[in-house]
Coordinates of C-alpha atoms in Angstrom, one line a residue:
X1 CA 92.3 96.5 131.0
X2 CA 89.7 95.3 128.4
X3 CA 86.2 96.5 129.2
X4 CA 83.1 94.4 129.2
X5 CA 79.5 95.6 128.6
X6 CA 77.4 96.4 131.6
X7 CA 74.2 94.5 132.1
X8 CA 71.7 97.5 131.8
X9 CA 70.2 98.4 128.4
X10 CA 70.4 101.6 126.6
X11 CA 68.1 104.4 127.8
X12 CA 65.9 106.9 126.0
X13 CA 68.7 109.5 125.5
X14 CA 70.6 106.9 123.5
X15 CA 67.6 106.4 121.3
X16 CA 67.5 110.1 120.6
X17 CA 71.2 110.1 119.7
X18 CA 70.7 107.1 117.3
X19 CA 67.8 108.8 115.5
X20 CA 69.7 112.0 115.0
X21 CA 72.9 110.3 113.8
X22 CA 73.6 107.1 111.9
X23 CA 69.9 106.0 111.8
X24 CA 68.4 109.4 110.9
X25 CA 65.2 108.7 108.9
X26 CA 64.9 105.1 110.1
X27 CA 61.5 104.0 111.7
X28 CA 61.4 104.7 115.4
X29 CA 60.2 101.2 116.2
X30 CA 63.4 99.8 114.6
X31 CA 65.6 102.2 116.6
X32 CA 63.7 101.3 119.8
X33 CA 64.3 97.6 119.1
X34 CA 68.0 98.2 118.4
X35 CA 68.5 100.3 121.5
X36 CA 66.6 97.9 123.7
X37 CA 68.9 95.1 122.5
X38 CA 72.1 97.0 123.0
X39 CA 74.1 97.1 126.2
X40 CA 75.6 100.3 127.4
X41 CA 79.3 100.4 128.4
X42 CA 80.9 103.1 130.4
X43 CA 84.6 103.2 129.3
X44 CA 86.9 105.4 131.4
X45 CA 89.8 107.1 129.6
X46 CA 92.7 104.7 129.1
X47 CA 90.6 101.5 129.2
X48 CA 90.7 99.2 126.2
X49 CA 87.5 98.4 124.3
X50 CA 88.9 95.6 122.1
X51 CA 92.4 94.3 121.4
X52 CA 94.0 93.6 118.0
X53 CA 93.5 90.0 117.2
X54 CA 90.3 89.6 119.3
X55 CA 87.3 87.9 117.6
X56 CA 85.0 90.5 115.9
X57 CA 81.8 89.2 117.5
X58 CA 80.2 92.6 118.5
X59 CA 79.3 95.8 116.8
X60 CA 79.9 99.1 118.7
X61 CA 78.6 102.6 118.5
X62 CA 80.3 105.5 120.3
X63 CA 77.7 107.6 122.1
X64 CA 80.1 110.1 123.8
X65 CA 83.8 110.5 124.2
X66 CA 86.6 109.5 121.9
X67 CA 88.5 106.4 121.0
X68 CA 92.0 106.0 119.6
X69 CA 92.9 103.3 117.1
X70 CA 96.2 101.6 117.9
X71 CA 98.2 99.2 115.7
X72 CA 100.5 96.7 117.4
X73 CA 103.9 96.6 115.8
X74 CA 107.2 95.0 116.9
X75 CA 108.3 98.4 117.9
X76 CA 105.2 98.9 120.1
X77 CA 101.8 100.5 119.7
X78 CA 101.3 103.1 117.1
X79 CA 98.2 105.4 117.0
X80 CA 96.8 105.6 113.4
X81 CA 93.3 107.1 113.8
X82 CA 90.7 108.6 116.1
X83 CA 87.0 107.8 116.4
X84 CA 84.6 110.6 117.3
X85 CA 81.2 110.4 119.0
X86 CA 78.4 109.3 116.7
X87 CA 80.5 106.9 114.7
X88 CA 80.2 103.1 114.4
X89 CA 83.2 101.1 115.7
X90 CA 84.6 97.9 114.4
X91 CA 82.0 97.5 111.7
X92 CA 84.4 96.3 109.0
X93 CA 85.7 93.3 111.0
X94 CA 82.2 92.6 112.3
X95 CA 80.6 92.3 108.9
X96 CA 83.7 90.6 107.5
X97 CA 83.6 87.9 110.1
X98 CA 87.2 88.2 111.0
X99 CA 89.3 89.4 113.9
X100 CA 90.0 92.9 115.1
X101 CA 92.8 94.5 113.1
X102 CA 93.5 97.2 115.7
X103 CA 93.3 97.9 119.4
X104 CA 90.6 100.5 120.5
X105 CA 91.4 102.5 123.6
X106 CA 89.4 105.4 125.2
X107 CA 91.3 108.6 125.0
X108 CA 88.4 110.3 126.9
X109 CA 85.8 109.0 129.3
X110 CA 83.4 107.4 126.8
X111 CA 80.0 105.7 126.5
X112 CA 79.8 102.8 124.0
X113 CA 76.7 101.0 122.8
X114 CA 77.5 97.2 122.3
X115 CA 75.4 95.0 120.1
X116 CA 76.5 91.3 119.9
X117 CA 75.9 89.3 116.8
X118 CA 72.9 87.4 118.1
X119 CA 71.1 90.6 119.0
X120 CA 72.0 92.2 115.7
X121 CA 70.7 89.3 113.7
X122 CA 67.4 89.3 115.7
X123 CA 66.8 93.0 115.2
X124 CA 67.6 93.2 111.4
X125 CA 65.4 90.1 110.7
X126 CA 62.5 92.1 112.2
X127 CA 63.6 95.5 110.8
X128 CA 65.5 94.9 107.5
X129 CA 65.6 98.7 106.8
X130 CA 68.5 98.9 109.4
X131 CA 70.8 97.1 107.0
X132 CA 71.2 99.8 104.3
X133 CA 71.8 102.4 107.0
X134 CA 74.6 100.5 108.6
X135 CA 76.1 99.5 105.2
X136 CA 76.1 103.2 104.2
X137 CA 78.2 103.9 107.3
X138 CA 80.5 101.0 106.3
X139 CA 80.9 102.4 102.8
X140 CA 81.6 105.9 104.0
X141 CA 84.3 104.6 106.4
X142 CA 85.9 102.6 103.6
X143 CA 85.9 105.6 101.3
X144 CA 87.6 107.7 104.0
X145 CA 90.2 105.1 104.6
X146 CA 90.9 104.7 100.9
X147 CA 91.3 108.4 100.4
X148 CA 94.0 108.6 103.2
X149 CA 95.8 105.5 102.1
X150 CA 99.2 106.2 100.4
X151 CA 99.8 104.8 96.9
X152 CA 100.4 101.0 96.9
X153 CA 104.0 100.1 96.6
X154 CA 104.7 98.2 93.4
X155 CA 104.9 94.5 93.8
X156 CA 108.0 92.7 92.5
X157 CA 107.4 91.2 89.0
X158 CA 107.6 87.4 89.0
X159 CA 106.9 86.8 85.3
X160 CA 109.5 88.8 83.5
X161 CA 109.6 89.2 79.7
X162 CA 113.2 89.5 78.4
X163 CA 113.5 91.5 75.2
X164 CA 116.5 92.7 73.1
X165 CA 116.9 96.5 72.8
X166 CA 117.3 98.2 69.4
X167 CA 119.5 96.0 67.2
X168 CA 120.9 94.0 70.1
X169 CA 120.9 90.3 70.2
X170 CA 120.5 88.4 73.4
X171 CA 123.3 86.0 74.1
X172 CA 121.7 82.8 75.5
X173 CA 124.7 82.4 77.8
X174 CA 124.0 85.8 79.4
X175 CA 120.4 84.7 80.3
X176 CA 121.7 81.4 81.7
X177 CA 124.1 83.3 84.0
X178 CA 121.4 85.8 85.0
X179 CA 118.9 83.0 85.8
X180 CA 121.6 81.2 87.8
X181 CA 122.4 84.4 89.8
X182 CA 118.7 84.7 90.6
X183 CA 118.6 81.1 91.8
X184 CA 121.5 81.8 94.2
X185 CA 119.9 85.0 95.5
X186 CA 116.5 83.5 96.3
X187 CA 116.9 82.1 99.8
X188 CA 114.1 79.5 99.8
X189 CA 113.0 76.7 97.5
X190 CA 111.0 78.8 95.1
X191 CA 111.6 77.7 91.5
X192 CA 113.5 80.0 89.1
X193 CA 112.9 79.1 85.5
X194 CA 114.5 80.4 82.3
X195 CA 111.9 79.8 79.6
X196 CA 112.4 79.9 75.9
X197 CA 109.8 79.4 73.2
X198 CA 110.8 75.8 72.6
X199 CA 110.1 75.0 76.3
X200 CA 106.4 75.8 76.0
X201 CA 103.8 73.6 74.4
X202 CA 102.7 75.1 71.0
X203 CA 99.1 76.1 70.5
X204 CA 96.7 79.0 70.9
X205 CA 97.3 81.9 73.3
X206 CA 95.0 80.2 75.8
X207 CA 97.3 77.2 76.0
X208 CA 100.2 79.5 76.9
X209 CA 98.1 81.2 79.5
X210 CA 97.1 77.9 81.1
X211 CA 100.8 76.9 81.1
X212 CA 101.7 80.2 82.7
X213 CA 99.0 79.9 85.4
X214 CA 100.3 76.5 86.4
X215 CA 103.9 77.7 86.8
X216 CA 103.0 81.0 88.5
X217 CA 101.2 79.0 91.2
X218 CA 104.6 77.7 92.3
X219 CA 105.6 81.2 93.6
X220 CA 108.8 81.2 91.6
X221 CA 110.4 83.6 89.1
X222 CA 109.9 83.1 85.4
X223 CA 112.4 84.8 83.1
X224 CA 110.9 84.3 79.6
X225 CA 113.0 85.0 76.5
X226 CA 110.7 86.9 74.3
X227 CA 113.2 87.2 71.4
X228 CA 112.7 85.4 68.1
X229 CA 109.3 84.9 66.6
X230 CA 107.4 88.3 66.8
X231 CA 104.0 86.6 67.6
X232 CA 105.6 84.7 70.5
X233 CA 107.4 87.8 71.8
X234 CA 104.1 89.8 71.7
X235 CA 102.3 87.0 73.6
X236 CA 105.0 86.9 76.3
X237 CA 105.0 90.7 76.8
X238 CA 101.2 90.9 77.0
X239 CA 101.2 88.2 79.7
X240 CA 104.2 89.4 81.8
X241 CA 104.3 91.7 84.8
X242 CA 107.9 92.8 84.3
X243 CA 110.0 93.9 81.3
X244 CA 113.7 93.3 81.2
X245 CA 115.3 95.1 78.3
X246 CA 118.8 94.0 77.3
X247 CA 121.1 96.3 75.3
X248 CA 124.5 95.6 73.9
X249 CA 127.0 98.4 73.9
X250 CA 127.7 99.5 70.3
X251 CA 124.3 98.4 69.0
X252 CA 121.7 100.8 67.6
X253 CA 119.5 102.2 70.4
X254 CA 116.4 102.7 68.1
X255 CA 113.3 101.1 69.7
X256 CA 112.4 97.9 67.9
X257 CA 108.7 96.7 67.5
X258 CA 109.0 94.1 70.3
X259 CA 110.1 96.7 72.7
X260 CA 107.2 98.9 71.7
X261 CA 104.8 96.1 72.5
X262 CA 106.5 95.5 75.8
X263 CA 106.4 99.1 76.8
X264 CA 102.8 99.4 75.9
X265 CA 101.9 96.4 78.0
X266 CA 104.1 97.0 81.1
X267 CA 104.2 100.2 83.2
X268 CA 107.5 102.0 83.6
X269 CA 107.6 101.0 87.3
X270 CA 108.1 97.4 86.2
X271 CA 110.7 98.1 83.4
X272 CA 114.4 97.4 83.9
X273 CA 117.2 98.1 81.4
X274 CA 120.5 96.2 81.3
X275 CA 123.3 97.7 79.3
X276 CA 126.0 95.0 78.6
X277 CA 129.6 95.6 77.9
X278 CA 132.3 92.9 77.4
X279 CA 134.7 94.0 80.2
X280 CA 134.5 95.8 83.5
X281 CA 137.4 98.0 82.4
X282 CA 135.6 99.2 79.3
X283 CA 134.4 102.8 79.7
X284 CA 130.7 103.4 79.9
X285 CA 129.0 106.0 77.7
X286 CA 125.9 106.8 75.7
X287 CA 123.4 105.4 78.3
X288 CA 121.0 108.3 77.7
X289 CA 120.3 107.1 74.2
X290 CA 119.2 103.7 75.6
X291 CA 117.0 105.3 78.2
X292 CA 115.2 107.5 75.7
X293 CA 111.8 106.2 74.9
X294 CA 112.1 103.2 77.2
X295 CA 111.6 105.0 80.5
X296 CA 112.8 102.2 82.8
X297 CA 112.4 102.4 86.5
X298 CA 116.1 101.5 86.9
X299 CA 119.0 100.6 84.6
X300 CA 122.1 98.6 85.4
X301 CA 125.5 98.3 83.7
X302 CA 126.7 94.7 83.4
X303 CA 130.2 93.7 82.5
X304 CA 129.9 90.2 81.1
X305 CA 133.3 89.3 82.7
X306 CA 131.9 90.3 86.2
X307 CA 129.8 87.8 88.2
X308 CA 129.3 90.5 90.8
X309 CA 127.3 92.5 88.2
X310 CA 125.0 89.6 87.5
X311 CA 124.4 89.0 91.2
X312 CA 123.7 92.7 91.7
X313 CA 121.0 92.6 89.0
X314 CA 119.6 89.4 90.6
X315 CA 119.2 91.3 93.9
X316 CA 117.2 94.0 92.3
X317 CA 115.0 91.6 90.5
X318 CA 114.2 89.7 93.7
X319 CA 113.8 92.7 96.1
X320 CA 117.1 92.2 97.9
X321 CA 119.2 95.0 96.6
X322 CA 121.1 96.9 99.3
X323 CA 120.8 100.7 99.3
X324 CA 123.2 103.0 101.0
X325 CA 121.8 106.4 102.1
X326 CA 124.3 109.1 103.0
X327 CA 123.5 112.3 104.9
X328 CA 125.0 115.7 104.6
X329 CA 127.4 117.1 107.2
X330 CA 130.5 118.7 105.6
X331 CA 133.8 117.2 106.7
X332 CA 132.0 114.8 108.9
X333 CA 131.0 113.1 105.6
X334 CA 134.4 111.5 105.6
X335 CA 132.7 109.0 108.0
X336 CA 130.7 107.8 104.9
X337 CA 134.0 106.6 103.4
X338 CA 134.8 104.6 106.5
X339 CA 131.3 103.1 106.4
X340 CA 131.9 102.1 102.8
X341 CA 135.3 100.6 103.7
X342 CA 133.8 98.7 106.6
X343 CA 130.9 97.3 104.4
X344 CA 133.4 96.3 101.7
X345 CA 135.6 94.5 104.2
X346 CA 132.6 92.7 105.6
X347 CA 131.5 91.6 102.1
X348 CA 128.2 93.6 102.2
X349 CA 127.2 94.6 98.7
X350 CA 126.3 98.2 97.9
X351 CA 123.8 98.2 95.0
X352 CA 122.5 101.8 94.9
X353 CA 123.8 104.9 96.6
X354 CA 121.9 108.1 97.3
X355 CA 123.1 111.1 99.2
X356 CA 122.6 114.7 100.2
X357 CA 125.4 117.4 100.2
X358 CA 128.5 115.8 101.6
X359 CA 126.8 112.4 101.3
X360 CA 126.2 113.1 97.6
X361 CA 129.9 114.1 97.1
X362 CA 131.2 110.9 98.8
X363 CA 128.5 108.7 97.2
X364 CA 129.2 110.0 93.7
X365 CA 132.9 109.2 94.0
X366 CA 132.2 105.6 95.1
X367 CA 129.5 105.3 92.3
X368 CA 132.2 106.3 89.8
X369 CA 134.3 103.3 90.9
X370 CA 136.9 105.2 93.0
X371 CA 138.3 103.5 96.1
X372 CA 138.0 104.9 99.6
X373 CA 141.7 106.0 99.6
X374 CA 141.3 107.7 96.2
X375 CA 138.2 109.5 97.5
X376 CA 140.0 110.7 100.6
X377 CA 142.9 112.0 98.4
X378 CA 140.3 113.8 96.3
X379 CA 138.7 115.5 99.3
X380 CA 142.0 116.6 100.8
X381 CA 143.1 118.0 97.4
X382 CA 139.9 120.0 97.1
X383 CA 139.3 121.3 100.6
X384 CA 142.8 121.4 102.1
X385 CA 145.2 122.0 99.2
X386 CA 143.0 124.1 97.0
X387 CA 141.0 125.7 99.9
X388 CA 137.8 125.3 97.8
X389 CA 135.6 126.6 100.7
X390 CA 137.9 129.3 102.0
X391 CA 137.6 132.1 99.4
X392 CA 135.3 135.0 100.3
X393 CA 133.7 137.3 97.8
X394 CA 131.5 140.4 97.7
X395 CA 128.3 139.1 99.4
X396 CA 125.8 139.7 96.7
X397 CA 125.0 136.1 95.6
X398 CA 126.9 134.3 98.4
X399 CA 129.6 134.7 101.0
X400 CA 132.0 132.4 99.3
X401 CA 133.5 132.6 95.7
X402 CA 132.6 129.2 94.1
X403 CA 135.1 129.5 91.3
X404 CA 137.7 127.1 92.8
X405 CA 135.1 124.8 94.2
X406 CA 133.4 124.5 90.8
X407 CA 136.7 123.9 89.0
X408 CA 137.7 121.2 91.5
X409 CA 134.3 119.5 91.2
X410 CA 134.4 119.5 87.5
X411 CA 138.0 118.1 87.5
X412 CA 137.2 115.4 90.1
X413 CA 133.8 114.3 88.9
X414 CA 133.8 115.3 85.3
X415 CA 130.9 115.9 82.9
X416 CA 130.0 112.2 82.7
X417 CA 126.3 111.5 82.9
X418 CA 125.0 110.1 86.2
X419 CA 123.4 107.4 84.1
X420 CA 126.9 106.3 82.9
X421 CA 128.2 105.4 86.4
X422 CA 128.9 101.7 87.1
X423 CA 126.9 101.8 90.4
X424 CA 123.4 103.3 90.5
X425 CA 123.4 106.7 92.1
X426 CA 121.2 109.7 92.9
X427 CA 121.7 113.0 94.7
X428 CA 119.2 115.3 96.4
X429 CA 119.0 119.1 96.1
X430 CA 116.2 121.6 97.1
X431 CA 114.5 123.2 94.1
X432 CA 113.6 126.8 94.9
X433 CA 111.8 127.1 91.6
X434 CA 109.3 124.3 92.3
X435 CA 109.4 124.4 96.2
X436 CA 110.2 120.7 96.2
X437 CA 112.9 118.1 96.3
X438 CA 115.0 117.7 93.2
X439 CA 116.3 114.1 92.6
X440 CA 119.3 114.0 90.3
X441 CA 119.5 110.8 88.3
X442 CA 120.5 112.1 85.0
X443 CA 122.9 114.8 83.8
X444 CA 126.5 115.7 84.5
X445 CA 127.7 114.1 87.8
X446 CA 129.5 117.3 89.0
X447 CA 126.3 119.3 88.5
X448 CA 124.5 117.0 90.9
X449 CA 127.2 117.2 93.5
X450 CA 127.4 121.0 93.2
X451 CA 123.7 121.5 93.5
X452 CA 123.3 119.1 96.4
X453 CA 126.0 121.0 98.4
X454 CA 124.9 124.5 97.6
X455 CA 124.6 125.8 101.2
X456 CA 122.2 128.8 101.1
X457 CA 123.9 132.1 101.5
X458 CA 127.3 130.4 101.7
X459 CA 127.5 129.3 98.1
X460 CA 125.4 130.7 95.2
X461 CA 122.6 128.4 94.0
X462 CA 123.2 126.1 91.1
X463 CA 121.1 126.9 88.0
X464 CA 120.4 123.8 85.8
X465 CA 119.8 123.7 82.1
X466 CA 116.0 124.1 82.7
X467 CA 116.5 127.3 84.8
X468 CA 115.8 125.6 88.1
X469 CA 117.3 127.3 91.1
X470 CA 118.9 124.5 93.2
X471 CA 120.3 124.7 96.8
X472 CA 121.6 122.2 99.3
X473 CA 119.3 119.1 99.6
X474 CA 119.7 119.3 103.4
X475 CA 117.2 122.1 103.5
X476 CA 114.4 119.6 102.8
X477 CA 115.9 116.1 103.1
X478 CA 119.3 115.5 104.6
X479 CA 118.7 111.7 104.9
X480 CA 117.0 110.7 101.6
X481 CA 115.8 107.3 102.6
X482 CA 112.3 107.9 101.2
X483 CA 113.7 108.5 97.8
X484 CA 115.8 105.4 98.1
X485 CA 112.8 103.3 99.1
X486 CA 110.8 104.6 96.1
X487 CA 113.6 103.3 93.8
X488 CA 114.1 99.8 95.1
X489 CA 112.8 97.1 97.4
X490 CA 115.1 95.5 100.0
X491 CA 117.2 96.7 102.9
X492 CA 118.7 100.2 103.2
X493 CA 121.7 101.1 105.3
X494 CA 121.0 104.7 106.5
X495 CA 124.0 106.7 107.7
X496 CA 123.4 109.8 109.8
X497 CA 126.2 112.1 111.0
X498 CA 126.5 113.4 114.5
X499 CA 125.6 111.0 117.4
X500 CA 122.0 111.2 118.6
X501 CA 122.9 112.3 122.1
X502 CA 125.9 114.4 121.1
X503 CA 125.8 117.9 122.5
X504 CA 127.6 120.7 120.6
X505 CA 129.0 123.3 123.1
X506 CA 131.8 125.7 122.8
X507 CA 134.1 127.5 125.2
X508 CA 133.6 131.0 123.7
X509 CA 131.2 133.3 125.5
X510 CA 128.8 135.4 123.6
X511 CA 130.7 138.5 124.6
X512 CA 133.7 137.2 122.5
X513 CA 131.8 137.7 119.3
X514 CA 133.9 139.8 117.1
X515 CA 132.4 143.1 116.0
X516 CA 132.5 144.7 112.6
X517 CA 135.7 146.7 113.0
X518 CA 137.6 143.8 114.5
X519 CA 136.3 141.4 111.7
X520 CA 137.5 143.9 109.0
X521 CA 140.9 144.2 110.6
X522 CA 141.3 140.4 111.0
X523 CA 140.3 139.8 107.4
X524 CA 142.7 142.5 106.0
X525 CA 145.6 141.2 108.2
X526 CA 144.7 137.6 107.5
X527 CA 144.4 136.9 111.2
X528 CA 142.6 133.9 112.6
X529 CA 140.5 134.2 115.7
X530 CA 141.5 132.2 118.8
X531 CA 137.8 131.9 119.6
X532 CA 135.8 128.8 118.7
X533 CA 132.7 131.0 118.1
X534 CA 130.7 129.2 115.3
X535 CA 131.1 130.4 111.8
X536 CA 128.2 131.0 109.5
X537 CA 129.0 127.8 107.5
X538 CA 129.0 125.7 110.7
X539 CA 125.7 127.2 111.9
X540 CA 124.0 126.6 108.5
X541 CA 125.2 123.0 108.1
X542 CA 124.6 122.1 111.8
X543 CA 121.0 123.6 111.6
X544 CA 120.2 121.3 108.6
X545 CA 121.7 118.3 110.3
X546 CA 119.5 118.8 113.4
X547 CA 116.4 119.2 111.3
X548 CA 117.1 116.1 109.3
X549 CA 117.8 114.0 112.3
X550 CA 114.4 114.9 113.8
X551 CA 112.7 114.2 110.5
X552 CA 114.6 110.9 109.9
X553 CA 113.1 109.3 113.0
X554 CA 109.7 109.1 111.3
X555 CA 111.2 108.0 108.0
X556 CA 112.9 104.8 109.0
X557 CA 111.1 101.5 108.7
X558 CA 111.7 98.2 110.4
X559 CA 113.9 96.8 107.6
X560 CA 116.1 99.9 107.5
X561 CA 119.5 99.6 109.2
X562 CA 120.5 102.9 110.8
X563 CA 124.2 103.6 111.4
X564 CA 125.5 106.6 113.2
X565 CA 129.3 106.4 113.5
X566 CA 131.0 108.2 116.4
X567 CA 132.6 111.5 115.5
X568 CA 136.2 112.3 116.2
X569 CA 136.4 114.2 119.4
X570 CA 136.1 118.0 118.7
X571 CA 135.7 117.6 114.9
X572 CA 133.6 120.2 113.2
X573 CA 132.1 120.3 109.7
X574 CA 135.1 122.2 108.2
X575 CA 137.8 120.1 109.8
X576 CA 138.8 118.2 106.6
X577 CA 142.3 117.6 108.1
X578 CA 140.6 115.1 110.4
X579 CA 138.9 113.3 107.5
X580 CA 141.2 110.2 107.4
X581 CA 140.9 109.7 111.1
X582 CA 137.2 110.0 110.9
X583 CA 137.0 107.4 108.1
X584 CA 139.2 105.0 110.1
X585 CA 137.0 105.4 113.2
X586 CA 133.8 104.8 111.1
X587 CA 135.3 101.7 109.5
X588 CA 136.0 100.3 113.0
X589 CA 132.5 101.1 114.0
X590 CA 131.0 99.1 111.1
X591 CA 133.1 96.1 112.0
X592 CA 131.6 96.2 115.5
X593 CA 128.1 96.6 114.2
X594 CA 128.5 93.7 111.8
X595 CA 129.6 91.5 114.7
X596 CA 126.7 92.6 117.0
X597 CA 123.8 93.3 114.5
X598 CA 122.3 90.1 113.1
X599 CA 120.4 92.0 110.3
X600 CA 123.7 93.6 109.1
X601 CA 125.5 90.3 109.5
X602 CA 122.9 88.6 107.3
X603 CA 123.8 91.0 104.5
X604 CA 127.4 90.1 104.9
X605 CA 126.4 86.5 104.3
X606 CA 125.1 87.4 100.8
X607 CA 127.5 86.3 98.0
X608 CA 129.0 89.1 96.0

């Protein structure tokens, strides 16, 4: 229930509290007037003082007790802060003349002093020295809130300067097709304009700025070709909030003067690089040279014979790109391939892929352009035929010998740069050198997959060219949705492995654990145990999956789409022979989700 003030005024003890707290140093007569005007409210624990959306027509001071600050969301109430005794309450909304931005509920039996607007105005007109004391409290509260506020997410640029990279020349037809793709991507009636120098009235810079203000007010997207006259290009870049750099494969990548102006004016977070090639079948290479010195937030490979590539870029530019986040989980990761097949069959685009451990391995194969059947063949060749994770060694650096695993990874993924893949991709590993996450967006693809899947103690860590010691990303982040969100706006499909309510139990009793002598004999005689007692690999991977599932609950946002495909009955993380069955089951699961989940179905409606 929402509490209402009692009819009796504040007593002498309240005056003492006021003078020792917020109004320390203020004239006693002013405090007496304020406390006489105030009404005292006894607020039992659990009672609501104000509700989010109420009119902010009173100012409160918490004398004793504690209040919790609750934000109403579609998912329910969320506690975001706590108010201690001696603090003002609701002062920001009161002085701003708006409505309550949160619900205030007593978490302890509390006493609140209530001062309505009429009483406040009467007191401060007589004792104006109260105003700076209250405003000081407001300033301190704002400073505290600002200090705790996370960095603001970058806003999507609406005025985008398009510049040629190096010695490239921008084909007018390419810009026409890109603008048309943006128009088809924007779902409402917002105007999308492709602007060239001849479309803008000639005159001083102020004339261009006035023209720009007029068109920005229409809430649309302006793609402005900055090529041609250097003075025009510089004017466009200095008045844009996004930079789209267009490179042609085969051109010189040396930065030109217009790019230098654009990079000086526009922060890296709002820079995008397009690398054009004339056909989807043409190999991609040399992207690192285009990235050097330009520092784009993202880059995209666009084949000029592929409308799907233009639509993908349009989704990124308008904040509608679809991310696919893939968790680790060993052989259970074959479910990711079923997810991909189901999304493809439903017509849901996949614009950026990020993964950890098995998720990185599956995601890297798809980012390369491999099909789901080809990737399944690859996994079986590595883990079943070559027995890449079945070769023990002297346990100095690890339990398993990585030689076959490394050879298979290099053969399957190659030394091609992550930046050269047709679909944007990142992998996550844990950096023991810096005690932090390591996000792989550059460098050899197989290095990223190897580092992301380096199970501690099972495989030796991967050492990169900078000397960083990298182990499995699942140690810190098995479901890298936060990294995905930092790279792009728009929906993210987040795939976790192992059903939320699934219980892992075995038949073996603890007494069946093989002792040292028996283990040595079984290894020498190549005998497999009939017991299902967990192996060290299963224990390690399962531990990271459990930790990540708990952590992922707090990571997901309302616009994320969680998917947790059912696991084949009895399948464990080393059961690669069940991979195809797991993929088929996951694909069927996606089809059911698309039919029942309107958010997922809406993505299927996007043209691709």
